[in-house]
Amino acid sequence: MSTRLIPDELRAAGGRCVAACHAFNDLSDVRSPHERVRRWFNLDASTLIPFVQAPVRREYVLRMNIHPSAFVDRCCIIVDTPTAGALVGARVVVGLGVCMYAGDRGIVIGDGALIGGGVIIIPYAPPQPRRQPEIEPEREGEEKPDDETQIEGRETGEPVSDEEMDDTDGEENVEEYIVEEVLDSRLSGEGLLQYSVRVGGGYATDPVWHPKKPGPPEDFDIWERAFTGDG
């Protein structure tokens, strides 16, 4: 590389480094530790300020700490506040046109981080837990349609009241209550006798529990004979 291409600052730094190395290497006969430390620090030319390219924009400059070994490229915008700022660690490289918004929590960039150009940095906010939808409690005692209640009563074998079975005055119900066999009996919820029967007319076992008087008066003698076994 031609010396004309080397900037003056680098050329001067190289000259100072060569002189400091010679001075430190000549300490073979010097036994004072203080002199060795003093000449060693002449070799350590660490910068005391970070390398920040212009232009740069900041708000308050109250809580800003950039490590001396960090590099900040041009057009960096740092929006700090009186209560929160930004901390840039060692060996951090901030690209072109990066925006930092401190907000109320502040920004911390760890050591050795590489921030690409055009990045927007905001304070970290932990994810909020999702709110579970409220489940509506089941309403107890919800009324069901009359036909559904009656069907469930038949299927589960619940007692049937006399009022529920008192719809047998018409002629269309005569054949339904011609009893062939009485299978079982029990007390209803109102304390009345009910019977499980096998009806005539080609029907199988009737799942309905019937009261003692199932139909019109002319069919009562058929019911009694079947129940007592005289039929």
PDB file of C-alpha atoms in Angstrom:
ATOM      1  CA  MET A   1       0.000   0.000   0.000  1.00  0.00           C
ATOM      2  CA  SER A   2       1.327   3.410  -0.913  1.00  0.00           C
ATOM      3  CA  THR A   3       2.116   5.761   1.968  1.00  0.00           C
ATOM      4  CA  ARG A   4       0.169   8.483   0.179  1.00  0.00           C
ATOM      5  CA  LEU A   5      -3.036   6.482   0.746  1.00  0.00           C
ATOM      6  CA  ILE A   6      -2.468   6.209   4.516  1.00  0.00           C
ATOM      7  CA  PRO A   7      -4.243   8.987   6.458  1.00  0.00           C
ATOM      8  CA  ASP A   8      -2.099  11.288   8.529  1.00  0.00           C
ATOM      9  CA  GLU A   9      -3.694  10.062  11.769  1.00  0.00           C
ATOM     10  CA  LEU A  10      -2.762   6.440  11.073  1.00  0.00           C
ATOM     11  CA  ARG A  11       0.782   7.414  10.075  1.00  0.00           C
ATOM     12  CA  ALA A  12       1.210   9.377  13.291  1.00  0.00           C
ATOM     13  CA  ALA A  13      -0.208   6.534  15.400  1.00  0.00           C
ATOM     14  CA  GLY A  14       2.204   4.079  13.800  1.00  0.00           C
ATOM     15  CA  GLY A  15       5.161   6.317  14.600  1.00  0.00           C
ATOM     16  CA  ARG A  16       4.119   6.685  18.224  1.00  0.00           C
ATOM     17  CA  CYS A  17       3.698   2.923  18.564  1.00  0.00           C
ATOM     18  CA  VAL A  18       7.226   2.209  17.235  1.00  0.00           C
ATOM     19  CA  ALA A  19       8.759   4.720  19.651  1.00  0.00           C
ATOM     20  CA  ALA A  20       6.793   3.318  22.606  1.00  0.00           C
ATOM     21  CA  CYS A  21       7.873  -0.251  21.788  1.00  0.00           C
ATOM     22  CA  HIS A  22      11.543   0.749  21.684  1.00  0.00           C
ATOM     23  CA  ALA A  23      11.192   2.571  25.010  1.00  0.00           C
ATOM     24  CA  PHE A  24       9.540  -0.416  26.672  1.00  0.00           C
ATOM     25  CA  ASN A  25      12.065  -2.911  25.299  1.00  0.00           C
ATOM     26  CA  ASP A  26      14.981  -0.855  26.709  1.00  0.00           C
ATOM     27  CA  LEU A  27      13.788  -1.572  30.279  1.00  0.00           C
ATOM     28  CA  SER A  28      15.972  -4.665  30.676  1.00  0.00           C
ATOM     29  CA  ASP A  29      18.177  -2.884  33.207  1.00  0.00           C
ATOM     30  CA  VAL A  30      15.396  -0.886  34.872  1.00  0.00           C
ATOM     31  CA  ARG A  31      14.003  -2.616  37.945  1.00  0.00           C
ATOM     32  CA  SER A  32      11.466   0.020  38.983  1.00  0.00           C
ATOM     33  CA  PRO A  33       7.921  -1.418  38.486  1.00  0.00           C
ATOM     34  CA  HIS A  34       6.455   2.067  38.312  1.00  0.00           C
ATOM     35  CA  GLU A  35       8.591   2.912  35.283  1.00  0.00           C
ATOM     36  CA  ARG A  36       7.514  -0.316  33.553  1.00  0.00           C
ATOM     37  CA  VAL A  37       3.844   0.495  34.137  1.00  0.00           C
ATOM     38  CA  ARG A  38       4.303   4.059  32.872  1.00  0.00           C
ATOM     39  CA  ARG A  39       5.953   2.926  29.642  1.00  0.00           C
ATOM     40  CA  TRP A  40       3.394   0.153  29.153  1.00  0.00           C
ATOM     41  CA  PHE A  41       0.562   2.662  29.199  1.00  0.00           C
ATOM     42  CA  ASN A  42       2.390   4.511  26.435  1.00  0.00           C
ATOM     43  CA  LEU A  43       1.802   1.383  24.318  1.00  0.00           C
ATOM     44  CA  ASP A  44      -1.926   1.216  25.166  1.00  0.00           C
ATOM     45  CA  ALA A  45      -3.445   3.875  22.937  1.00  0.00           C
ATOM     46  CA  SER A  46      -7.088   3.002  23.639  1.00  0.00           C
ATOM     47  CA  THR A  47      -9.407   5.826  22.786  1.00  0.00           C
ATOM     48  CA  LEU A  48     -11.403   7.488  25.539  1.00  0.00           C
ATOM     49  CA  ILE A  49     -14.356   8.410  23.336  1.00  0.00           C
ATOM     50  CA  PRO A  50     -16.426   6.286  20.916  1.00  0.00           C
ATOM     51  CA  PHE A  51     -16.147   6.692  17.179  1.00  0.00           C
ATOM     52  CA  VAL A  52     -19.392   8.430  16.184  1.00  0.00           C
ATOM     53  CA  GLN A  53     -19.930   9.612  12.617  1.00  0.00           C
ATOM     54  CA  ALA A  54     -21.764  12.888  11.993  1.00  0.00           C
ATOM     55  CA  PRO A  55     -24.564  13.774  11.752  1.00  0.00           C
ATOM     56  CA  VAL A  56     -26.105  12.471  14.959  1.00  0.00           C
ATOM     57  CA  ARG A  57     -29.201  13.647  16.834  1.00  0.00           C
ATOM     58  CA  ARG A  58     -30.071  13.307  20.514  1.00  0.00           C
ATOM     59  CA  GLU A  59     -32.741  14.746  22.782  1.00  0.00           C
ATOM     60  CA  TYR A  60     -31.459  15.406  26.317  1.00  0.00           C
ATOM     61  CA  VAL A  61     -27.978  13.818  26.551  1.00  0.00           C
ATOM     62  CA  LEU A  62     -28.639  13.115  30.226  1.00  0.00           C
ATOM     63  CA  ARG A  63     -28.574   9.317  30.370  1.00  0.00           C
ATOM     64  CA  MET A  64     -26.396   8.266  27.448  1.00  0.00           C
ATOM     65  CA  ASN A  65     -23.421   5.929  27.843  1.00  0.00           C
ATOM     66  CA  ILE A  66     -21.509   4.697  24.783  1.00  0.00           C
ATOM     67  CA  HIS A  67     -18.445   2.533  25.326  1.00  0.00           C
ATOM     68  CA  PRO A  68     -15.199   3.981  23.898  1.00  0.00           C
ATOM     69  CA  SER A  69     -14.710   0.917  21.679  1.00  0.00           C
ATOM     70  CA  ALA A  70     -18.141   1.276  20.052  1.00  0.00           C
ATOM     71  CA  PHE A  71     -18.726   2.574  16.537  1.00  0.00           C
ATOM     72  CA  VAL A  72     -21.816   4.550  15.548  1.00  0.00           C
ATOM     73  CA  ASP A  73     -22.381   5.270  11.870  1.00  0.00           C
ATOM     74  CA  ARG A  74     -23.974   8.370  10.353  1.00  0.00           C
ATOM     75  CA  CYS A  75     -27.543   9.606  10.817  1.00  0.00           C
ATOM     76  CA  CYS A  76     -28.085   7.945  14.183  1.00  0.00           C
ATOM     77  CA  ILE A  77     -31.086   9.251  16.136  1.00  0.00           C
ATOM     78  CA  ILE A  78     -31.165   8.656  19.891  1.00  0.00           C
ATOM     79  CA  VAL A  79     -34.398   9.736  21.576  1.00  0.00           C
ATOM     80  CA  ASP A  80     -33.561   9.641  25.274  1.00  0.00           C
ATOM     81  CA  THR A  81     -35.588  11.038  28.165  1.00  0.00           C
ATOM     82  CA  PRO A  82     -34.701  12.605  31.519  1.00  0.00           C
ATOM     83  CA  THR A  83     -35.545   9.294  33.233  1.00  0.00           C
ATOM     84  CA  ALA A  84     -34.352   6.705  30.686  1.00  0.00           C
ATOM     85  CA  GLY A  85     -31.445   6.595  28.270  1.00  0.00           C
ATOM     86  CA  ALA A  86     -29.340   4.195  26.214  1.00  0.00           C
ATOM     87  CA  LEU A  87     -26.360   2.032  27.141  1.00  0.00           C
ATOM     88  CA  VAL A  88     -24.143   0.845  24.269  1.00  0.00           C
ATOM     89  CA  GLY A  89     -21.655  -1.853  25.242  1.00  0.00           C
ATOM     90  CA  ALA A  90     -18.095  -2.572  24.163  1.00  0.00           C
ATOM     91  CA  ARG A  91     -17.253  -3.386  20.524  1.00  0.00           C
ATOM     92  CA  VAL A  92     -20.769  -2.552  19.385  1.00  0.00           C
ATOM     93  CA  VAL A  93     -21.219  -1.568  15.741  1.00  0.00           C
ATOM     94  CA  VAL A  94     -24.268   0.575  14.974  1.00  0.00           C
ATOM     95  CA  GLY A  95     -25.151   0.792  11.300  1.00  0.00           C
ATOM     96  CA  LEU A  96     -26.324   3.684   9.161  1.00  0.00           C
ATOM     97  CA  GLY A  97     -29.580   5.436  10.076  1.00  0.00           C
ATOM     98  CA  VAL A  98     -30.356   3.574  13.311  1.00  0.00           C
ATOM     99  CA  CYS A  99     -33.061   5.006  15.609  1.00  0.00           C
ATOM    100  CA  MET A 100     -33.091   4.351  19.353  1.00  0.00           C
ATOM    101  CA  TYR A 101     -36.191   5.187  21.405  1.00  0.00           C
ATOM    102  CA  ALA A 102     -35.500   4.951  25.135  1.00  0.00           C
ATOM    103  CA  GLY A 103     -39.117   5.382  26.235  1.00  0.00           C
ATOM    104  CA  ASP A 104     -39.634   4.883  29.967  1.00  0.00           C
ATOM    105  CA  ARG A 105     -37.550   1.694  30.326  1.00  0.00           C
ATOM    106  CA  GLY A 106     -34.316   2.574  28.562  1.00  0.00           C
ATOM    107  CA  ILE A 107     -32.235   0.646  26.019  1.00  0.00           C
ATOM    108  CA  VAL A 108     -29.324  -1.693  26.752  1.00  0.00           C
ATOM    109  CA  ILE A 109     -27.190  -2.989  23.848  1.00  0.00           C
ATOM    110  CA  GLY A 110     -24.865  -5.767  24.988  1.00  0.00           C
ATOM    111  CA  ASP A 111     -21.166  -6.105  24.235  1.00  0.00           C
ATOM    112  CA  GLY A 112     -20.218  -7.127  20.713  1.00  0.00           C
ATOM    113  CA  ALA A 113     -23.658  -6.504  19.201  1.00  0.00           C
ATOM    114  CA  LEU A 114     -23.976  -5.688  15.502  1.00  0.00           C
ATOM    115  CA  ILE A 115     -26.901  -3.402  14.637  1.00  0.00           C
ATOM    116  CA  GLY A 116     -27.808  -3.304  10.959  1.00  0.00           C
ATOM    117  CA  GLY A 117     -28.662  -0.129   9.086  1.00  0.00           C
ATOM    118  CA  GLY A 118     -32.147   1.343   9.376  1.00  0.00           C
ATOM    119  CA  VAL A 119     -33.016  -0.596  12.529  1.00  0.00           C
ATOM    120  CA  ILE A 120     -35.456   0.871  15.074  1.00  0.00           C
ATOM    121  CA  ILE A 121     -34.623  -0.105  18.656  1.00  0.00           C
ATOM    122  CA  ILE A 122     -37.273   0.182  21.374  1.00  0.00           C
ATOM    123  CA  PRO A 123     -37.288  -0.921  25.028  1.00  0.00           C
ATOM    124  CA  TYR A 124     -37.959  -4.577  25.689  1.00  0.00           C
ATOM    125  CA  ALA A 125     -41.473  -5.356  26.852  1.00  0.00           C
ATOM    126  CA  PRO A 126     -42.260  -8.888  28.058  1.00  0.00           C
ATOM    127  CA  PRO A 127     -45.143 -10.587  26.245  1.00  0.00           C
ATOM    128  CA  GLN A 128     -48.447 -10.229  27.980  1.00  0.00           C
ATOM    129  CA  PRO A 129     -50.402 -13.415  28.746  1.00  0.00           C
ATOM    130  CA  ARG A 130     -53.420 -14.001  26.594  1.00  0.00           C
ATOM    131  CA  ARG A 131     -56.700 -13.440  28.304  1.00  0.00           C
ATOM    132  CA  GLN A 132     -58.796 -16.573  28.340  1.00  0.00           C
ATOM    133  CA  PRO A 133     -62.394 -16.116  27.185  1.00  0.00           C
ATOM    134  CA  GLU A 134     -64.879 -16.255  30.006  1.00  0.00           C
ATOM    135  CA  ILE A 135     -67.009 -19.388  29.935  1.00  0.00           C
ATOM    136  CA  GLU A 136     -70.651 -18.756  30.677  1.00  0.00           C
ATOM    137  CA  PRO A 137     -71.779 -21.023  33.525  1.00  0.00           C
ATOM    138  CA  GLU A 138     -74.508 -23.487  32.730  1.00  0.00           C
ATOM    139  CA  ARG A 139     -77.909 -22.337  33.820  1.00  0.00           C
ATOM    140  CA  GLU A 140     -79.436 -24.763  36.249  1.00  0.00           C
ATOM    141  CA  GLY A 141     -83.087 -25.570  36.101  1.00  0.00           C
ATOM    142  CA  GLU A 142     -83.380 -24.620  32.461  1.00  0.00           C
ATOM    143  CA  GLU A 143     -86.849 -25.515  31.307  1.00  0.00           C
ATOM    144  CA  LYS A 144     -87.168 -27.933  28.433  1.00  0.00           C
ATOM    145  CA  PRO A 145     -90.072 -28.295  26.036  1.00  0.00           C
ATOM    146  CA  ASP A 146     -92.957 -30.397  27.309  1.00  0.00           C
ATOM    147  CA  ASP A 147     -92.515 -33.056  24.670  1.00  0.00           C
ATOM    148  CA  GLU A 148     -88.770 -33.386  25.423  1.00  0.00           C
ATOM    149  CA  THR A 149     -89.429 -33.708  29.151  1.00  0.00           C
ATOM    150  CA  GLN A 150     -92.025 -36.395  28.609  1.00  0.00           C
ATOM    151  CA  ILE A 151     -89.751 -38.347  26.276  1.00  0.00           C
ATOM    152  CA  GLU A 152     -86.879 -38.235  28.772  1.00  0.00           C
ATOM    153  CA  GLY A 153     -89.252 -39.378  31.502  1.00  0.00           C
ATOM    154  CA  ARG A 154     -90.231 -42.412  29.446  1.00  0.00           C
ATOM    155  CA  GLU A 155     -86.661 -43.351  28.531  1.00  0.00           C
ATOM    156  CA  THR A 156     -85.213 -43.099  32.041  1.00  0.00           C
ATOM    157  CA  GLY A 157     -88.125 -44.848  33.736  1.00  0.00           C
ATOM    158  CA  GLU A 158     -89.088 -41.869  35.900  1.00  0.00           C
ATOM    159  CA  PRO A 159     -92.484 -42.064  37.656  1.00  0.00           C
ATOM    160  CA  VAL A 160     -95.358 -40.672  35.612  1.00  0.00           C
ATOM    161  CA  SER A 161     -98.118 -38.807  37.391  1.00  0.00           C
ATOM    162  CA  ASP A 162    -101.778 -39.617  36.972  1.00  0.00           C
ATOM    163  CA  GLU A 163    -102.415 -36.228  35.375  1.00  0.00           C
ATOM    164  CA  GLU A 164     -99.848 -37.003  32.690  1.00  0.00           C
ATOM    165  CA  MET A 165    -101.608 -40.287  31.817  1.00  0.00           C
ATOM    166  CA  ASP A 166    -105.138 -38.939  32.042  1.00  0.00           C
ATOM    167  CA  ASP A 167    -105.406 -38.286  28.311  1.00  0.00           C
ATOM    168  CA  THR A 168    -107.331 -41.497  27.502  1.00  0.00           C
ATOM    169  CA  ASP A 169    -110.909 -40.419  27.064  1.00  0.00           C
ATOM    170  CA  GLY A 170    -110.963 -40.675  23.270  1.00  0.00           C
ATOM    171  CA  GLU A 171    -111.852 -43.788  21.294  1.00  0.00           C
ATOM    172  CA  GLU A 172    -108.436 -43.732  19.590  1.00  0.00           C
ATOM    173  CA  ASN A 173    -106.805 -44.833  22.863  1.00  0.00           C
ATOM    174  CA  VAL A 174    -108.913 -47.939  23.466  1.00  0.00           C
ATOM    175  CA  GLU A 175    -106.680 -50.407  21.616  1.00  0.00           C
ATOM    176  CA  GLU A 176    -103.507 -49.017  23.231  1.00  0.00           C
ATOM    177  CA  TYR A 177    -104.617 -49.991  26.736  1.00  0.00           C
ATOM    178  CA  ILE A 178    -105.887 -53.520  26.095  1.00  0.00           C
ATOM    179  CA  VAL A 179    -103.474 -55.262  28.454  1.00  0.00           C
ATOM    180  CA  GLU A 180    -102.074 -58.719  27.756  1.00  0.00           C
ATOM    181  CA  GLU A 181     -99.722 -58.965  30.755  1.00  0.00           C
ATOM    182  CA  VAL A 182     -98.813 -56.908  33.824  1.00  0.00           C
ATOM    183  CA  LEU A 183     -94.999 -56.995  34.163  1.00  0.00           C
ATOM    184  CA  ASP A 184     -94.264 -54.849  37.219  1.00  0.00           C
ATOM    185  CA  SER A 185     -95.692 -52.218  39.551  1.00  0.00           C
ATOM    186  CA  ARG A 186     -94.339 -49.305  41.595  1.00  0.00           C
ATOM    187  CA  LEU A 187     -95.327 -46.094  43.363  1.00  0.00           C
ATOM    188  CA  SER A 188     -95.292 -42.843  41.446  1.00  0.00           C
ATOM    189  CA  GLY A 189     -93.809 -39.600  42.738  1.00  0.00           C
ATOM    190  CA  GLU A 190     -97.276 -38.771  44.112  1.00  0.00           C
ATOM    191  CA  GLY A 191     -97.574 -42.086  45.947  1.00  0.00           C
ATOM    192  CA  LEU A 192     -99.945 -43.730  43.429  1.00  0.00           C
ATOM    193  CA  LEU A 193     -99.558 -47.171  41.933  1.00  0.00           C
ATOM    194  CA  GLN A 194     -98.225 -47.469  38.395  1.00  0.00           C
ATOM    195  CA  TYR A 195     -97.869 -50.551  36.250  1.00  0.00           C
ATOM    196  CA  SER A 196     -95.568 -51.728  33.505  1.00  0.00           C
ATOM    197  CA  VAL A 197     -97.572 -53.826  31.027  1.00  0.00           C
ATOM    198  CA  ARG A 198     -97.489 -55.576  27.697  1.00  0.00           C
ATOM    199  CA  VAL A 199    -100.353 -54.207  25.639  1.00  0.00           C
ATOM    200  CA  GLY A 200    -102.378 -55.932  23.010  1.00  0.00           C
ATOM    201  CA  GLY A 201    -102.795 -55.202  19.357  1.00  0.00           C
ATOM    202  CA  GLY A 202     -99.405 -56.617  18.381  1.00  0.00           C
ATOM    203  CA  TYR A 203     -97.348 -54.169  20.460  1.00  0.00           C
ATOM    204  CA  ALA A 204     -94.243 -55.159  22.379  1.00  0.00           C
ATOM    205  CA  THR A 205     -93.609 -54.254  26.015  1.00  0.00           C
ATOM    206  CA  ASP A 206     -94.958 -50.764  26.672  1.00  0.00           C
ATOM    207  CA  PRO A 207     -92.140 -48.566  28.087  1.00  0.00           C
ATOM    208  CA  VAL A 208     -94.688 -46.275  29.770  1.00  0.00           C
ATOM    209  CA  TRP A 209     -95.693 -46.789  33.394  1.00  0.00           C
ATOM    210  CA  HIS A 210     -99.511 -46.705  33.455  1.00  0.00           C
ATOM    211  CA  PRO A 211    -101.896 -45.832  36.263  1.00  0.00           C
ATOM    212  CA  LYS A 212    -104.336 -48.480  37.517  1.00  0.00           C
ATOM    213  CA  LYS A 213    -107.161 -47.146  35.355  1.00  0.00           C
ATOM    214  CA  PRO A 214    -105.586 -46.774  31.920  1.00  0.00           C
ATOM    215  CA  GLY A 215    -108.478 -46.159  29.616  1.00  0.00           C
ATOM    216  CA  PRO A 216    -112.243 -45.969  29.180  1.00  0.00           C
ATOM    217  CA  PRO A 217    -114.426 -47.806  31.734  1.00  0.00           C
ATOM    218  CA  GLU A 218    -115.263 -50.653  29.320  1.00  0.00           C
ATOM    219  CA  ASP A 219    -111.602 -51.712  29.275  1.00  0.00           C
ATOM    220  CA  PHE A 220    -111.185 -51.757  33.065  1.00  0.00           C
ATOM    221  CA  ASP A 221    -112.334 -55.379  33.457  1.00  0.00           C
ATOM    222  CA  ILE A 222    -109.736 -56.506  30.879  1.00  0.00           C
ATOM    223  CA  TRP A 223    -107.057 -54.713  32.865  1.00  0.00           C
ATOM    224  CA  GLU A 224    -108.130 -56.285  36.173  1.00  0.00           C
ATOM    225  CA  ARG A 225    -108.231 -59.833  34.775  1.00  0.00           C
ATOM    226  CA  ALA A 226    -104.769 -59.448  33.279  1.00  0.00           C
ATOM    227  CA  PHE A 227    -103.336 -58.095  36.510  1.00  0.00           C
ATOM    228  CA  THR A 228    -104.832 -60.805  38.759  1.00  0.00           C
ATOM    229  CA  GLY A 229    -104.013 -63.557  36.317  1.00  0.00           C
ATOM    230  CA  ASP A 230    -107.601 -64.546  35.710  1.00  0.00           C
ATOM    231  CA  GLY A 231    -107.493 -63.469  32.089  1.00  0.00           C
TER     232      GLY A 231
END
